């Protein structure tokens, strides 16, 4: 505080000395000089005192006076500001014009060129007639996930786009979002054709096939076109992310659907099958499918052979393959035929088992009487199982008659007594006759002879002849045949 007090003393002295100056000089012209100087004398000690004031903590530092601009500088500044306002106004007009043009392009769904100038968050920024536009990365190509490298190399290029979205608010802010994805899709569907080959990526796998992405567009590879061999589950062949070469099978540009095929690019599993599976070779297989006429057995990956119903049993007439085998069952089979060109494999199941027909004569000699169970019955006769193994055929003519033109009714499951009429092991033929049928037939023939019928006894064929034409005809048909 003492420093500040001492610093103010010269100011008071200078003021005291300057006060009487007007009184001492009566002449008026001497007055301006002291007045003009007095302030100068009083200000010098004040300036000297400023450092002492700065030394005091918390004391403010006086701001320096801003230099004033000359008239020329002020004029130049005003000119630059006017030019800037004019430039911004011109840019605004150009943006408004460009926005109106973009609105027209959007209304007409027209395409136009845009220069891509920089990479920004979420996509690329371009320019159209002085107005900046935004091209999202998801609209840059057909694929939604575009690699960063591809986006980077696009800077500086001119691309064709369409207006995707326009926005304008009350403040005058305007923005435009463009897309080229629809343009590329239109080009894709107008140029793609059946037979074209692509390298694609599996995007998903279903029970009916696999979807494959080829350049951003997904197509379906149906399970029937996924492999040269039959496939029950596509997931056993391909998985999501697999690279797959495919051929365009069908194109529906209107519905924008694409059917693809892979089997043309798959090495056939049937190559060399003739050498790998010679006739007579026995292999293990798994039953995959069962039909009315047989079963398909897989003997190797993607190789299935047909096991016909007639090759299931040596002695039994199988009604349905499921009576003998089941889906998923592993069985031994024998190769009956192989055709690499037609991709066919004939299999046998009964060939892997002993053949009872080789000893049938010792088991069922001709003339033997035995019990049998009816398996099937028809207008031609009945199938009867004897010795729990052999299915023999009993013609209608060898069934007991119960009246003119009528036979005993036989139903599946009936147990009857039969006589072995004929056995031919080579052709696996067993002919049976119902017990009592011979007597009923002889009695009927005797009556016919007494009545003047022309069906002589000597025309009957011996039982050992097997099934004859007479076995397949009824009594009236036989009578008409011999009358002729």
CSV table of C-alpha atoms in Angstrom, one decimal:
chain,number,residue,atom,x,y,z
A,1,UNK,CA,0.0,0.0,0.0
A,2,UNK,CA,2.9,2.4,0.7
A,3,UNK,CA,4.2,2.0,-2.9
A,4,UNK,CA,0.8,2.8,-4.3
A,5,UNK,CA,0.6,6.0,-2.0
A,6,UNK,CA,4.1,7.2,-3.0
A,7,UNK,CA,3.4,6.6,-6.7
A,8,UNK,CA,0.4,9.0,-6.5
A,9,UNK,CA,2.3,11.9,-4.9
A,10,UNK,CA,4.0,13.2,-8.1
A,11,UNK,CA,0.6,13.3,-9.7
A,12,UNK,CA,-0.7,15.7,-7.0
A,13,UNK,CA,2.4,17.9,-7.3
A,14,UNK,CA,2.1,18.2,-11.0
A,15,UNK,CA,-1.5,19.1,-10.6
A,16,UNK,CA,-0.6,21.8,-8.1
A,17,UNK,CA,2.0,23.3,-10.4
A,18,UNK,CA,-0.4,23.3,-13.3
A,19,UNK,CA,-3.2,25.1,-11.5
A,20,UNK,CA,-1.9,28.6,-11.2
A,21,UNK,CA,-0.6,28.8,-14.8
A,22,UNK,CA,-3.7,30.4,-16.2
A,23,UNK,CA,-3.7,33.1,-13.5
A,24,UNK,CA,0.0,34.1,-14.0
A,25,UNK,CA,-0.5,34.6,-17.8
A,26,UNK,CA,-3.1,37.2,-18.6
A,27,UNK,CA,-2.6,36.7,-22.3
A,28,UNK,CA,-5.0,34.1,-23.6
A,29,UNK,CA,-2.6,32.6,-26.2
A,30,UNK,CA,-0.4,31.2,-23.4
A,31,UNK,CA,-3.2,29.1,-22.0
A,32,UNK,CA,-3.3,26.1,-24.5
A,33,UNK,CA,0.3,25.2,-24.0
A,34,UNK,CA,0.2,24.5,-20.3
A,35,UNK,CA,-3.1,22.7,-20.6
A,36,UNK,CA,-1.8,20.5,-23.3
A,37,UNK,CA,1.2,19.5,-21.5
A,38,UNK,CA,-0.2,19.2,-18.1
A,39,UNK,CA,-1.9,15.9,-18.9
A,40,UNK,CA,1.3,14.6,-20.4
A,41,UNK,CA,3.2,15.5,-17.2
A,42,UNK,CA,0.7,13.9,-15.0
A,43,UNK,CA,0.5,10.7,-17.0
A,44,UNK,CA,4.2,9.9,-16.9
A,45,UNK,CA,4.3,9.1,-13.2
A,46,UNK,CA,1.2,7.0,-13.6
A,47,UNK,CA,2.8,5.0,-16.3
A,48,UNK,CA,5.8,4.5,-14.0
A,49,UNK,CA,3.5,3.3,-11.3
A,50,UNK,CA,1.9,0.6,-13.4
A,51,UNK,CA,4.6,-2.0,-12.7
A,52,UNK,CA,4.1,-1.5,-9.0
A,53,UNK,CA,0.4,-2.2,-9.5
A,54,UNK,CA,1.2,-5.3,-11.6
A,55,UNK,CA,3.2,-6.6,-8.7
A,56,UNK,CA,0.2,-6.7,-6.5
A,57,UNK,CA,-1.5,-10.2,-6.6
A,58,UNK,CA,-4.8,-10.2,-8.4
A,59,UNK,CA,-4.4,-6.8,-9.9
A,60,UNK,CA,-5.8,-6.7,-13.6
A,61,UNK,CA,-3.6,-5.8,-16.5
A,62,UNK,CA,-5.0,-3.1,-18.7
A,63,UNK,CA,-5.9,-4.3,-22.3
A,64,UNK,CA,-4.0,-2.9,-25.2
A,65,UNK,CA,-6.0,-0.6,-27.4
A,66,UNK,CA,-6.9,-2.2,-30.8
A,67,UNK,CA,-5.3,-0.3,-33.7
A,68,UNK,CA,-7.8,1.4,-35.8
A,69,UNK,CA,-8.2,0.5,-39.5
A,70,UNK,CA,-7.5,3.0,-42.2
A,71,UNK,CA,-10.2,3.9,-44.7
A,72,UNK,CA,-8.5,1.8,-47.4
A,73,UNK,CA,-8.4,-1.2,-45.1
A,74,UNK,CA,-12.0,-0.8,-44.1
A,75,UNK,CA,-13.0,-0.6,-47.7
A,76,UNK,CA,-11.0,-3.8,-48.5
A,77,UNK,CA,-12.6,-5.6,-45.6
A,78,UNK,CA,-16.1,-4.6,-46.8
A,79,UNK,CA,-15.3,-5.7,-50.3
A,80,UNK,CA,-14.2,-9.2,-49.1
A,81,UNK,CA,-17.2,-9.7,-47.0
A,82,UNK,CA,-19.5,-8.7,-49.9
A,83,UNK,CA,-17.7,-11.2,-52.1
A,84,UNK,CA,-18.1,-13.9,-49.5
A,85,UNK,CA,-21.8,-13.2,-49.2
A,86,UNK,CA,-22.1,-13.2,-53.0
A,87,UNK,CA,-20.3,-16.5,-53.2
A,88,UNK,CA,-22.5,-18.2,-50.5
A,89,UNK,CA,-25.6,-16.8,-52.2
A,90,UNK,CA,-24.4,-18.3,-55.5
A,91,UNK,CA,-23.7,-21.6,-53.9
A,92,UNK,CA,-27.1,-21.6,-52.3
A,93,UNK,CA,-28.8,-20.9,-55.7
A,94,UNK,CA,-26.8,-23.8,-57.3
A,95,UNK,CA,-27.8,-26.1,-54.5
A,96,UNK,CA,-31.4,-25.1,-54.8
A,97,UNK,CA,-31.3,-25.7,-58.6
A,98,UNK,CA,-29.5,-29.0,-58.1
A,99,UNK,CA,-32.1,-30.0,-55.5
A,100,UNK,CA,-34.9,-29.2,-57.9
A,101,UNK,CA,-33.2,-31.3,-60.6
A,102,UNK,CA,-32.7,-34.2,-58.2
A,103,UNK,CA,-36.4,-34.0,-57.3
A,104,UNK,CA,-37.3,-34.3,-60.9
A,105,UNK,CA,-34.9,-37.2,-61.3
A,106,UNK,CA,-36.4,-39.0,-58.4
A,107,UNK,CA,-40.0,-38.5,-59.7
A,108,UNK,CA,-39.0,-40.0,-63.1
A,109,UNK,CA,-36.8,-42.7,-61.5
A,110,UNK,CA,-34.0,-41.5,-63.9
A,111,UNK,CA,-30.3,-42.3,-63.6
A,112,UNK,CA,-27.5,-39.7,-63.5
A,113,UNK,CA,-23.8,-39.5,-62.9
A,114,UNK,CA,-22.1,-38.6,-59.6
A,115,UNK,CA,-18.4,-38.1,-58.9
A,116,UNK,CA,-17.4,-39.8,-55.6
A,117,UNK,CA,-15.1,-37.4,-53.8
A,118,UNK,CA,-14.4,-38.8,-50.3
A,119,UNK,CA,-14.9,-41.7,-47.9
A,120,UNK,CA,-17.1,-40.8,-45.0
A,121,UNK,CA,-18.7,-42.7,-42.2
A,122,UNK,CA,-21.3,-45.2,-43.5
A,123,UNK,CA,-20.5,-44.8,-47.2
A,124,UNK,CA,-19.2,-42.3,-49.8
A,125,UNK,CA,-19.8,-38.7,-50.5
A,126,UNK,CA,-20.3,-37.4,-54.0
A,127,UNK,CA,-21.2,-34.2,-55.8
A,128,UNK,CA,-23.9,-33.4,-58.3
A,129,UNK,CA,-23.9,-29.9,-59.8
A,130,UNK,CA,-22.4,-28.3,-56.7
A,131,UNK,CA,-24.6,-30.2,-54.2
A,132,UNK,CA,-23.1,-32.9,-52.0
A,133,UNK,CA,-24.9,-36.3,-52.1
A,134,UNK,CA,-24.4,-39.4,-49.8
A,135,UNK,CA,-24.0,-42.9,-51.2
A,136,UNK,CA,-24.4,-45.5,-48.4
A,137,UNK,CA,-22.1,-48.5,-48.4
A,138,UNK,CA,-25.1,-50.8,-48.5
A,139,UNK,CA,-26.3,-49.2,-51.7
A,140,UNK,CA,-22.8,-49.1,-53.4
A,141,UNK,CA,-23.2,-52.6,-55.0
A,142,UNK,CA,-25.5,-55.5,-55.2
A,143,UNK,CA,-24.0,-57.0,-52.0
A,144,UNK,CA,-24.9,-55.2,-48.8
A,145,UNK,CA,-21.6,-55.8,-47.2
A,146,UNK,CA,-19.0,-54.2,-49.4
A,147,UNK,CA,-15.3,-54.7,-48.6
A,148,UNK,CA,-13.5,-51.5,-47.4
A,149,UNK,CA,-10.9,-51.9,-50.1
A,150,UNK,CA,-13.6,-51.7,-52.8
A,151,UNK,CA,-15.0,-48.5,-51.3
A,152,UNK,CA,-11.6,-47.0,-51.1
A,153,UNK,CA,-10.8,-47.6,-54.7
A,154,UNK,CA,-14.1,-46.0,-55.8
A,155,UNK,CA,-13.0,-42.5,-54.7
A,156,UNK,CA,-12.5,-40.3,-57.8
A,157,UNK,CA,-14.7,-42.5,-60.0
A,158,UNK,CA,-17.9,-41.4,-61.7
A,159,UNK,CA,-20.8,-43.8,-61.1
A,160,UNK,CA,-24.4,-44.0,-62.2
A,161,UNK,CA,-26.9,-43.6,-59.5
A,162,UNK,CA,-30.6,-43.0,-58.7
A,163,UNK,CA,-32.1,-40.7,-56.1
A,164,UNK,CA,-33.0,-42.8,-53.0
A,165,UNK,CA,-34.2,-40.1,-50.6
A,166,UNK,CA,-34.4,-36.3,-50.5
A,167,UNK,CA,-34.8,-34.1,-47.4
A,168,UNK,CA,-35.4,-30.4,-46.9
A,169,UNK,CA,-36.4,-28.4,-43.7
A,170,UNK,CA,-37.6,-24.9,-42.9
A,171,UNK,CA,-34.0,-23.7,-42.2
A,172,UNK,CA,-33.1,-24.3,-45.9
A,173,UNK,CA,-31.0,-27.4,-45.1
A,174,UNK,CA,-31.2,-29.9,-48.0
A,175,UNK,CA,-29.7,-33.4,-48.3
A,176,UNK,CA,-29.8,-36.2,-50.9
A,177,UNK,CA,-29.2,-39.9,-50.6
A,178,UNK,CA,-28.5,-41.9,-53.8
A,179,UNK,CA,-28.2,-45.6,-54.7
A,180,UNK,CA,-26.7,-47.7,-57.4
A,181,UNK,CA,-27.9,-51.0,-56.1
A,182,UNK,CA,-31.1,-51.1,-58.1
A,183,UNK,CA,-29.3,-50.1,-61.3
A,184,UNK,CA,-26.8,-53.0,-60.8
A,185,UNK,CA,-29.7,-55.4,-60.1
A,186,UNK,CA,-31.5,-54.4,-63.3
A,187,UNK,CA,-28.3,-55.0,-65.2
A,188,UNK,CA,-27.8,-58.4,-63.6
A,189,UNK,CA,-31.3,-59.7,-64.3
A,190,UNK,CA,-31.2,-58.3,-67.9
A,191,UNK,CA,-27.9,-60.0,-68.7
A,192,UNK,CA,-27.9,-63.3,-66.8
A,193,UNK,CA,-28.8,-66.4,-68.8
A,194,UNK,CA,-29.2,-70.1,-68.3
A,195,UNK,CA,-25.9,-72.0,-68.6
A,196,UNK,CA,-23.8,-69.3,-67.1
A,197,UNK,CA,-21.2,-70.5,-64.5
A,198,UNK,CA,-20.4,-68.7,-61.3
A,199,UNK,CA,-18.4,-69.2,-58.2
A,200,UNK,CA,-20.7,-68.6,-55.3
A,201,UNK,CA,-20.9,-68.8,-51.5
A,202,UNK,CA,-23.5,-70.9,-49.6
A,203,UNK,CA,-25.5,-68.5,-47.4
A,204,UNK,CA,-28.0,-71.0,-45.9
A,205,UNK,CA,-28.9,-74.7,-46.0
A,206,UNK,CA,-32.5,-76.1,-45.9
A,207,UNK,CA,-34.1,-79.5,-46.1
A,208,UNK,CA,-34.9,-78.9,-49.8
A,209,UNK,CA,-31.6,-77.5,-50.9
A,210,UNK,CA,-29.0,-74.7,-50.4
A,211,UNK,CA,-29.0,-71.0,-51.2
A,212,UNK,CA,-25.9,-69.7,-52.9
A,213,UNK,CA,-24.9,-66.0,-53.4
A,214,UNK,CA,-23.5,-65.2,-56.8
A,215,UNK,CA,-22.3,-61.6,-56.9
A,216,UNK,CA,-24.9,-60.3,-54.4
A,217,UNK,CA,-27.9,-62.3,-55.7
A,218,UNK,CA,-29.1,-65.5,-54.1
A,219,UNK,CA,-30.2,-68.6,-56.0
A,220,UNK,CA,-31.5,-72.0,-54.9
A,221,UNK,CA,-29.6,-75.2,-55.6
A,222,UNK,CA,-32.4,-77.8,-55.2
A,223,UNK,CA,-31.4,-81.0,-53.4
A,224,UNK,CA,-32.0,-82.8,-56.7
A,225,UNK,CA,-29.3,-80.6,-58.4
A,226,UNK,CA,-26.8,-80.6,-55.6
A,227,UNK,CA,-25.2,-83.9,-56.5
A,228,UNK,CA,-25.1,-86.6,-59.1
A,229,UNK,CA,-26.4,-89.1,-56.5
A,230,UNK,CA,-29.4,-89.0,-54.4
A,231,UNK,CA,-29.2,-86.8,-51.2
A,232,UNK,CA,-31.6,-87.0,-48.4
A,233,UNK,CA,-30.2,-84.2,-46.3
A,234,UNK,CA,-28.3,-81.3,-48.1
A,235,UNK,CA,-26.5,-80.5,-44.8
A,236,UNK,CA,-24.5,-83.7,-45.3
A,237,UNK,CA,-23.0,-82.3,-48.5
A,238,UNK,CA,-22.6,-78.5,-48.0
A,239,UNK,CA,-22.6,-76.0,-45.1
A,240,UNK,CA,-22.9,-72.2,-44.7
A,241,UNK,CA,-19.8,-70.4,-46.0
A,242,UNK,CA,-18.7,-73.1,-48.5
A,243,UNK,CA,-17.5,-71.9,-51.8
A,244,UNK,CA,-19.5,-73.7,-54.6
A,245,UNK,CA,-19.3,-73.6,-58.3
A,246,UNK,CA,-22.7,-73.5,-59.9
A,247,UNK,CA,-24.4,-73.3,-63.2
A,248,UNK,CA,-27.5,-71.2,-63.8
A,249,UNK,CA,-30.3,-73.7,-64.5
A,250,UNK,CA,-33.4,-71.5,-64.8
A,251,UNK,CA,-34.0,-67.7,-64.7
A,252,UNK,CA,-37.3,-65.9,-63.9
A,253,UNK,CA,-36.5,-62.3,-64.4
A,254,UNK,CA,-40.0,-61.2,-63.7
A,255,UNK,CA,-40.2,-62.8,-60.3
A,256,UNK,CA,-36.4,-62.4,-59.9
A,257,UNK,CA,-35.9,-66.1,-59.0
A,258,UNK,CA,-32.8,-68.0,-59.8
A,259,UNK,CA,-32.4,-71.8,-60.0
A,260,UNK,CA,-28.8,-73.1,-59.8
A,261,UNK,CA,-27.2,-76.5,-60.2
A,262,UNK,CA,-23.9,-77.9,-58.8
A,263,UNK,CA,-24.0,-81.5,-60.0
A,264,UNK,CA,-22.3,-80.6,-63.3
A,265,UNK,CA,-19.2,-79.5,-61.4
A,266,UNK,CA,-19.1,-82.6,-59.1
A,267,UNK,CA,-16.9,-85.5,-59.9
A,268,UNK,CA,-19.2,-88.4,-60.4
A,269,UNK,CA,-19.0,-91.0,-57.6
A,270,UNK,CA,-20.0,-93.6,-60.2
A,271,UNK,CA,-16.7,-93.2,-61.9
A,272,UNK,CA,-15.0,-96.7,-62.0
A,273,UNK,CA,-18.0,-98.4,-60.4
A,274,UNK,CA,-17.9,-101.3,-62.8
A,275,UNK,CA,-14.4,-102.2,-61.6
A,276,UNK,CA,-15.1,-101.4,-58.0
A,277,UNK,CA,-18.3,-103.5,-57.8
A,278,UNK,CA,-18.0,-106.6,-60.1
A,279,UNK,CA,-20.9,-109.0,-60.4
A,280,UNK,CA,-20.9,-111.5,-57.5
A,281,UNK,CA,-19.1,-109.3,-55.0
A,282,UNK,CA,-20.7,-109.1,-51.6
A,283,UNK,CA,-20.7,-105.8,-49.7
A,284,UNK,CA,-22.5,-104.3,-46.7
A,285,UNK,CA,-25.1,-101.6,-47.3
A,286,UNK,CA,-27.7,-99.5,-45.5
A,287,UNK,CA,-31.3,-99.4,-46.4
A,288,UNK,CA,-32.2,-95.8,-47.3
A,289,UNK,CA,-35.6,-96.0,-48.9
A,290,UNK,CA,-38.3,-98.6,-49.4
A,291,UNK,CA,-40.8,-98.6,-52.2
A,292,UNK,CA,-43.5,-101.0,-53.4
A,293,UNK,CA,-41.1,-102.6,-55.9
A,294,UNK,CA,-38.0,-102.9,-53.7
A,295,UNK,CA,-35.5,-100.9,-51.7
A,296,UNK,CA,-32.6,-98.6,-52.3
A,297,UNK,CA,-29.5,-99.6,-50.4
A,298,UNK,CA,-26.4,-97.3,-50.0
A,299,UNK,CA,-23.2,-99.3,-50.5
A,300,UNK,CA,-20.8,-96.3,-50.5
A,301,UNK,CA,-21.1,-92.5,-50.1
A,302,UNK,CA,-23.5,-91.2,-52.8
A,303,UNK,CA,-23.8,-94.6,-54.4
A,304,UNK,CA,-27.1,-96.5,-54.0
A,305,UNK,CA,-28.3,-99.7,-55.6
A,306,UNK,CA,-31.7,-101.1,-56.2
A,307,UNK,CA,-32.8,-104.2,-54.3
A,308,UNK,CA,-35.9,-105.5,-56.1
A,309,UNK,CA,-38.6,-107.2,-54.1
A,310,UNK,CA,-38.0,-110.5,-56.1
A,311,UNK,CA,-34.5,-110.6,-54.7
A,312,UNK,CA,-35.5,-110.5,-51.1
A,313,UNK,CA,-36.4,-114.2,-50.5
A,314,UNK,CA,-35.7,-117.5,-52.2
A,315,UNK,CA,-38.9,-119.2,-51.2
A,316,UNK,CA,-41.5,-116.6,-50.1
A,317,UNK,CA,-43.6,-114.3,-52.3
A,318,UNK,CA,-43.0,-111.0,-50.4
A,319,UNK,CA,-46.0,-108.7,-50.4
A,320,UNK,CA,-43.9,-105.6,-49.4
A,321,UNK,CA,-40.2,-105.1,-48.8
A,322,UNK,CA,-40.9,-103.8,-45.3
A,323,UNK,CA,-42.0,-107.3,-44.4
A,324,UNK,CA,-38.3,-108.4,-44.7
A,325,UNK,CA,-36.1,-105.3,-44.2
A,326,UNK,CA,-36.4,-101.8,-42.6
A,327,UNK,CA,-35.0,-98.3,-43.3
A,328,UNK,CA,-31.7,-97.8,-41.6
A,329,UNK,CA,-31.0,-101.5,-41.4
A,330,UNK,CA,-27.5,-102.7,-42.4
A,331,UNK,CA,-27.6,-105.8,-44.6
A,332,UNK,CA,-25.3,-107.9,-46.7
A,333,UNK,CA,-26.0,-107.7,-50.5
A,334,UNK,CA,-24.5,-109.2,-53.6
A,335,UNK,CA,-23.8,-107.2,-56.7
A,336,UNK,CA,-26.1,-108.5,-59.5
A,337,UNK,CA,-25.3,-105.8,-62.1
A,338,UNK,CA,-23.3,-102.6,-62.5
A,339,UNK,CA,-23.7,-99.8,-65.1
A,340,UNK,CA,-21.4,-96.8,-64.7
A,341,UNK,CA,-23.0,-94.9,-67.7
A,342,UNK,CA,-26.5,-95.2,-66.4
A,343,UNK,CA,-25.4,-95.0,-62.7
A,344,UNK,CA,-27.2,-98.1,-61.8
A,345,UNK,CA,-26.4,-100.9,-59.4
A,346,UNK,CA,-28.5,-104.1,-59.1
A,347,UNK,CA,-28.4,-105.8,-55.7
A,348,UNK,CA,-29.5,-109.1,-54.3
A,349,UNK,CA,-30.3,-110.0,-50.7
A,350,UNK,CA,-31.4,-113.6,-50.9
A,351,UNK,CA,-28.1,-114.5,-52.7
A,352,UNK,CA,-26.3,-113.9,-49.4
A,353,UNK,CA,-28.3,-116.7,-47.8
A,354,UNK,CA,-28.5,-120.4,-48.4
A,355,UNK,CA,-30.9,-121.5,-51.1
A,356,UNK,CA,-33.5,-123.9,-49.8
A,357,UNK,CA,-34.5,-124.9,-53.3
A,358,UNK,CA,-31.3,-127.0,-53.6
A,359,UNK,CA,-32.8,-129.5,-51.1
A,360,UNK,CA,-36.5,-129.0,-51.8
A,361,UNK,CA,-37.0,-132.5,-53.2
A,362,UNK,CA,-35.9,-134.1,-50.0
A,363,UNK,CA,-38.1,-131.7,-48.0
A,364,UNK,CA,-41.2,-131.8,-50.2
A,365,UNK,CA,-41.2,-134.8,-52.5
A,366,UNK,CA,-44.0,-135.0,-55.1
A,367,UNK,CA,-47.1,-136.7,-53.7
A,368,UNK,CA,-46.3,-135.6,-50.1
A,369,UNK,CA,-49.3,-134.6,-48.1
A,370,UNK,CA,-48.7,-131.6,-45.7
A,371,UNK,CA,-50.4,-128.6,-44.0
A,372,UNK,CA,-50.2,-125.2,-45.6
A,373,UNK,CA,-51.3,-121.6,-44.7
A,374,UNK,CA,-53.0,-119.6,-47.4
A,375,UNK,CA,-51.0,-116.4,-48.1
A,376,UNK,CA,-53.0,-114.9,-51.1
A,377,UNK,CA,-56.1,-115.8,-53.0
A,378,UNK,CA,-57.2,-114.7,-56.4
A,379,UNK,CA,-59.4,-115.9,-59.3
A,380,UNK,CA,-56.5,-117.8,-60.8
A,381,UNK,CA,-55.8,-119.7,-57.6
A,382,UNK,CA,-54.0,-119.3,-54.2
A,383,UNK,CA,-50.5,-119.0,-52.8
A,384,UNK,CA,-50.0,-121.4,-49.9
A,385,UNK,CA,-46.9,-121.6,-47.6
A,386,UNK,CA,-45.7,-125.0,-46.7
A,387,UNK,CA,-42.9,-126.3,-44.4
A,388,UNK,CA,-42.8,-122.7,-43.0
A,389,UNK,CA,-40.5,-121.7,-45.9
A,390,UNK,CA,-41.8,-122.4,-49.4
A,391,UNK,CA,-44.6,-120.6,-51.1
A,392,UNK,CA,-46.3,-122.8,-53.6
A,393,UNK,CA,-49.0,-122.0,-56.1
A,394,UNK,CA,-52.3,-123.9,-56.1
A,395,UNK,CA,-54.2,-123.4,-59.4
A,396,UNK,CA,-58.0,-123.0,-59.3
A,397,UNK,CA,-58.3,-126.3,-61.0
A,398,UNK,CA,-56.6,-128.0,-58.0
A,399,UNK,CA,-59.0,-126.5,-55.5
A,400,UNK,CA,-62.0,-128.6,-54.2
A,401,UNK,CA,-65.2,-128.0,-56.1
A,402,UNK,CA,-68.4,-127.5,-54.1
A,403,UNK,CA,-70.8,-127.2,-57.1
A,404,UNK,CA,-71.0,-126.5,-60.8
A,405,UNK,CA,-68.4,-123.8,-61.5
A,406,UNK,CA,-67.8,-123.1,-57.8
A,407,UNK,CA,-64.8,-123.7,-55.6
A,408,UNK,CA,-64.1,-123.8,-51.9
A,409,UNK,CA,-63.5,-120.2,-50.7
A,410,UNK,CA,-60.0,-119.7,-49.4
A,411,UNK,CA,-58.9,-116.7,-47.4
A,412,UNK,CA,-55.5,-115.6,-46.2
A,413,UNK,CA,-54.6,-117.3,-43.0
A,414,UNK,CA,-56.7,-120.4,-43.6
A,415,UNK,CA,-54.9,-123.7,-42.8
A,416,UNK,CA,-55.6,-126.4,-45.4
A,417,UNK,CA,-54.2,-129.8,-46.3
A,418,UNK,CA,-52.4,-129.9,-49.6
A,419,UNK,CA,-50.6,-132.4,-51.7
A,420,UNK,CA,-47.3,-131.6,-53.5
A,421,UNK,CA,-48.3,-131.9,-57.2
A,422,UNK,CA,-45.1,-130.8,-58.9
A,423,UNK,CA,-41.6,-129.4,-57.9
A,424,UNK,CA,-39.0,-127.8,-60.3
A,425,UNK,CA,-36.0,-126.6,-58.3
A,426,UNK,CA,-34.3,-125.0,-61.3
A,427,UNK,CA,-37.2,-122.6,-61.9
A,428,UNK,CA,-38.1,-122.5,-58.1
A,429,UNK,CA,-41.6,-123.7,-59.0
A,430,UNK,CA,-43.8,-125.5,-56.5
A,431,UNK,CA,-47.3,-126.6,-57.5
A,432,UNK,CA,-49.8,-127.7,-54.8
A,433,UNK,CA,-53.2,-129.4,-55.0
A,434,UNK,CA,-55.9,-129.1,-52.3
A,435,UNK,CA,-56.6,-132.5,-50.7
A,436,UNK,CA,-59.8,-133.9,-52.3
A,437,UNK,CA,-59.6,-131.9,-55.4
A,438,UNK,CA,-58.7,-134.9,-57.6
A,439,UNK,CA,-61.7,-136.8,-56.5
A,440,UNK,CA,-64.1,-133.9,-57.0
A,441,UNK,CA,-62.6,-133.3,-60.5
A,442,UNK,CA,-62.8,-137.0,-61.5
A,443,UNK,CA,-66.4,-137.2,-60.3
A,444,UNK,CA,-67.3,-134.1,-62.3
A,445,UNK,CA,-65.6,-135.5,-65.4
A,446,UNK,CA,-67.5,-138.9,-65.1
A,447,UNK,CA,-70.8,-137.0,-64.9
A,448,UNK,CA,-69.8,-135.0,-68.0
A,449,UNK,CA,-69.1,-138.2,-69.9
A,450,UNK,CA,-72.4,-139.7,-68.9
A,451,UNK,CA,-74.2,-136.6,-70.0
A,452,UNK,CA,-72.5,-136.7,-73.4
A,453,UNK,CA,-69.8,-134.2,-72.6
A,454,UNK,CA,-66.8,-134.1,-74.9
A,455,UNK,CA,-64.1,-133.6,-72.2
A,456,UNK,CA,-62.5,-137.1,-72.1
A,457,UNK,CA,-60.5,-138.3,-69.2
A,458,UNK,CA,-57.5,-139.1,-71.4
A,459,UNK,CA,-57.2,-135.4,-72.2
A,460,UNK,CA,-56.0,-134.7,-68.6
A,461,UNK,CA,-52.4,-133.9,-68.2
A,462,UNK,CA,-50.4,-135.6,-65.6
A,463,UNK,CA,-49.7,-133.7,-62.4
A,464,UNK,CA,-46.0,-133.8,-63.0
A,465,UNK,CA,-46.4,-131.5,-66.0
A,466,UNK,CA,-46.6,-128.5,-63.7
A,467,UNK,CA,-48.9,-125.6,-64.5
A,468,UNK,CA,-50.7,-126.0,-67.8
A,469,UNK,CA,-53.1,-124.0,-69.8
A,470,UNK,CA,-55.9,-126.1,-68.4
A,471,UNK,CA,-54.9,-125.1,-64.9
A,472,UNK,CA,-55.6,-121.5,-65.8
A,473,UNK,CA,-59.1,-122.2,-67.3
A,474,UNK,CA,-62.3,-122.9,-65.5
A,475,UNK,CA,-64.5,-125.9,-66.3
A,476,UNK,CA,-66.8,-124.2,-68.8
A,477,UNK,CA,-63.8,-122.7,-70.7
A,478,UNK,CA,-62.2,-126.2,-70.9
A,479,UNK,CA,-65.5,-127.7,-72.2
A,480,UNK,CA,-65.7,-125.0,-74.9
A,481,UNK,CA,-62.1,-125.5,-75.8
A,482,UNK,CA,-62.5,-129.2,-76.4
A,483,UNK,CA,-65.8,-128.8,-78.2
A,484,UNK,CA,-64.1,-126.6,-80.7
